[in-house]
């Protein structure tokens, strides 16, 4: 079975209906246990109990970026292969991505207050997330402003394409503009500096949880979009008859 | 009850805001889905 | 009369109604300014009151063309003009709807954006207060500008030119309230001026706007 | 008494008189169709009668709040449903009941549809229902059938006829034949304004001509 | 092809064409900022490069909706799409006309407005240079945004929301050039980035904009 | 060879096929009038033939650069004079001479007037002159006579007739009678698309219905 077949709405409804319970259960299990485990970890000698924030902050930040990449892929599939469900999936993903970005920003800001002594600093990492959020908002606004779904899918697809390039470009521009305070990615850093296992395993778990949560939300939201489109399609057919 | 030390407010605020946002999208997702399902069923019954 | 207000609010919150766009624009502006000015917290804090007010002005401004233009295009305005509601009432209601969908969200969100610009915490209540008092005047003056330009295609830039000068007094006193509040000084005088301007605008502009509308309906 | 009496009316557009010396009255149950070539001033005359612009000379006598005006644009919001659209206009005109209008226009099956999803004919029916909920006796209609097909024109004529039968009146401008045989026709061509100094100029173009 | 450019320029300079409105808006903005920020020369000089660039961005932005919308409304766009000129060419010409009527006057007038904001004299040449290199990208990106929103009624605010984030890299490097120039530092790197962005935008965006136009003509 | 050959064409609007299976050819000197009720898909078909939107199925065969399209909107700039408007379109279409068009449309006395000051009938004549300066053989016209009076309609018919006589062809949609007796008429009603799954959906509304 090729992945293109998922674009057939009926097939998608059937397959997603079968996957959905598992995704929901997995998401609930991993997110809840990851966050609870994370919440129960001991204090860091430097950051005190604020280290517990990492279990929300990092998965959310990761998903914020990944969801945009997923939207880019879905938009490309729509623009090239014209699979309608693909366009709807991109539309369905955007609000989840925007919320993930907001969570990363909010937890970061709250964390920054004790750590850096300020709610907000124009650090490159933070700033590029703010820009990513702007792109999410623009993308969502464009979807809701264009009435004709075919045009909306095409236009948002192009916007996603151009926006991706500019989000990346902005990131480098921002790095040039200001060197920041934020720590680098510690999951990939050399063995010696790695985050201790006490924090690492609950972090992995809640990252998996956030990912599954996204999958579950994406499936439900895409199904919602399909139903809405079907309703509109039935009404349009009636109006024309 | 676990001890959060002097950063209790910070940690709780971070978890609180995040959970509120998560619950927000989840609730919106489910509500919209239910609404769409109901509207579609009504249409398919009538039409 | 309440029906008109409710309809405008409903329309604004429906898909494509543009609710929240003003807020997003405000956010973008608060992001752009540090890119231009540089990320130093000290400089930003200094100019934050001014930037926040200018941002609110512009966010208001860009949504003004929705006040009458859509109703003009689809013929609603003609019908409203022949309805039992006096045209002055229509103006007030439309300005009120604009404020509720644009001004009020800005007031609520402004402290958050203040954080981005390192506005001192002491200034936040003054920010809210000054915007709460000042923004209704922005909507009402905007309604006047929108009434003047309603017949023009693509009158957006012209509208800005007409309305921005009218916004200057509100801007000056509004920013002054925040600045004095941040320094712990007395804010009574600028607050009084701000409130006075808003009161006068709300009392008088509906007549001017309705007159302009009548001309454009002709 | 007549619903509206127009006496020696002169109307202006673009700073110049378009037609002048127009007089007519409309009683209950009467319809009057304005005709004339492009640009003679039909639209201008209708807007003046509806009170949207002041007359240059002459007068329009009628009771307050008796006109419902409609041009091509229907005043419908595509984001609102049929009910929401009608209820809005009903409330603006101080009335509550929209069911009669829905029934009269056979819109029953469509009440929850957003106006955007209606077909052209259905939209037209909704536009006519909007006239009904105003409760106004005098309809002033500017080219109400532009680019409508024959079926929709027939529907429109039937509604106007019902309005007349119910004691209303209608004043319309149109280029095409509406199959409203009971309507009187007034050709505006003979009333075209003569260039020449009038004592009160209608606008800049006349004041400086 | 040149005919289209000439027509757009003629239209812009005729009555109602809006030539100079962008400049006037820029001027108003440069006067508003001191009202909001306070008149201290030191602060103003500090933020002048940023404000000038942000002002140019906004002045550009507010005239964007004219790029395609008027031609869409009166049917010219349909006819241009069936003409021998490829749609990509139409986009480039319209963006060029927009730049000539909006961007270029801003470049020329910017040093004057710099005076209003106490911009140091040493920075003026850098201001002109950076705007000369950067503003064409603004017009071209704006044409893309205008092509996306051409079918929407009253898309002004949405257009800003879509276009402003795309302006960020240009803004950052543009303001950086002036700041470094004023301090006597090396401006080569930001200038190179600025020119690179403009070149890439001019090379690639016409295709994206033409694709969006085709969707909206459908 | 024919100027345009349309074979088994299906066109879509709003994500759904409007008409399908339409075939016709137009030779030099021929005119075809499309008819059908509101919303059947006349406008959509014309835009597809003009190349403004892609067909869903079937094909439109013609030489490159042979279509001149015109809908209600005339593509005229009210700030420009008659000459400026015409010269612009002539240059866009790679031609230089506008005098022939001005003479043909009897616009000689108006050349320096801004388009804004023209009457509706004069505007229409200018719009037709614009078609002439394109030099394109196939005219695709969508409701070209909407809200024109009888005189202007007659003028329009004469111009189309001259175009046909000069070896051109015309494809038009209209609800009213144009007095172009030599034109063939194609009623689109029988070609209305049947709901039902097509293998490639025309858009969202078909993919999900
Ligand atoms: C609004 C502001 C912030 C944003 C948008 C943000 C964004 C991010 C992102 C994107 C990551 C993922 C890095 C990666 O794995 O590649 C991250 C990780 C992290 N952030 Fe933040 N951050 C913010 C504020 C803060 C603050 C104030 C702190 C604490 C002082 C902080 C501490 C961390 C830590 C410890 C990590 C984990 C690094 C790692 O091990 O990967 N962040 N943040
Ligand atoms: N915006 C305008 N500015 C200046 N003059 C105008 C304007 N609109 C119309 N006119 C002029 O006013 C006169 C009356 O126009 P009006 O629209 O009332 O005519 P009409 O009889 O309704 O024509 P039609 O049959 O085309 O609808 C015309 O001569 C016209 O040229
Ligand atoms: N913007 C739109 N969005 C969705 N559907 C549309 C839109 N415009 C038209 N349609 C639908 O497309 C179909 C074809 O419309 P089209 O305009 O081609 O018809 P037409 O034959 O030209 O009608 P008319 O006689 O009213 O001009 C109609 O059923 C209409 O409902
Ligand atoms: Mg008229
Ligand atoms: Mg049509």
Coordinates of C-alpha atoms and ligand atoms in Angstrom, one line a residue, chain A residues 47 54 57-58 61-62 65 101 104-113 115-116 119-120 125-127 129-130 182-187 195 203, ligand 1:
Chain A
X47 CA 18.7 25.5 38.6
X54 CA 12.4 21.2 30.9
X57 CA 9.6 23.1 27.5
X58 CA 11.8 20.9 25.3
X61 CA 9.8 23.4 21.4
X62 CA 10.7 20.3 19.5
X65 CA 9.5 23.0 14.8
X101 CA 5.1 27.3 20.0
X104 CA 7.6 26.8 24.5
X105 CA 7.6 30.6 24.6
X106 CA 5.5 30.7 27.8
X107 CA 7.5 28.1 29.7
X108 CA 10.7 29.8 28.5
X109 CA 9.6 33.2 29.6
X110 CA 8.5 31.9 33.0
X111 CA 11.8 30.0 33.3
X112 CA 13.8 33.0 32.2
X113 CA 12.5 35.1 35.1
X115 CA 17.4 32.1 35.6
X116 CA 18.2 35.3 33.7
X119 CA 10.9 37.6 31.4
X120 CA 12.1 38.2 27.9
X125 CA 16.6 31.0 20.0
X126 CA 13.7 32.9 21.7
X127 CA 13.4 35.4 18.9
X129 CA 10.5 31.1 18.0
X130 CA 8.6 34.3 18.2
X182 CA 20.1 30.3 25.8
X183 CA 21.9 27.0 26.2
X184 CA 22.6 24.8 23.2
X185 CA 21.0 21.5 22.5
X186 CA 22.2 19.3 25.2
X187 CA 20.7 16.0 23.9
X195 CA 22.1 15.8 30.8
X203 CA 12.4 13.8 29.0
Ligands
LIG1 C1 10.6 32.1 25.5 C2 11.7 31.6 25.5 C3 12.4 30.3 25.1 C4 12.3 29.6 23.9 C5 11.4 30.0 22.7 C6 13.1 28.5 24.1 C7 13.3 27.5 23.1 C8 13.9 26.4 23.3 C9 14.1 25.4 22.3 C10 13.7 25.5 20.9 C11 14.8 24.3 22.9 C12 15.1 23.0 22.2 C13 16.5 23.0 21.9 C14 16.9 21.7 21.3 O1 16.7 20.6 21.9 O2 17.4 21.8 20.2 C15 15.0 24.7 24.2 C16 15.7 23.9 25.1 C17 16.0 24.3 26.4 N1 15.7 25.5 26.9 FE1 14.7 27.0 26.1 N2 13.7 28.5 25.3 C18 13.3 29.6 26.0 C19 13.6 30.0 27.2 C20 14.4 29.3 28.0 C21 14.8 29.7 29.4 C22 14.5 31.0 30.0 C23 15.5 28.7 29.9 C24 16.2 28.6 31.2 C25 17.0 29.3 31.7 C26 15.6 27.6 28.9 C27 16.2 26.4 29.1 C28 16.2 25.4 28.2 C29 16.8 24.2 28.4 C30 17.5 23.7 29.7 C31 16.7 23.5 27.3 C32 17.1 22.1 27.1 C33 18.3 22.1 26.2 C34 18.5 20.8 25.7 O3 19.0 20.0 26.5 O4 18.2 20.5 24.6 N3 14.9 28.0 27.8 N4 14.5 26.0 24.4

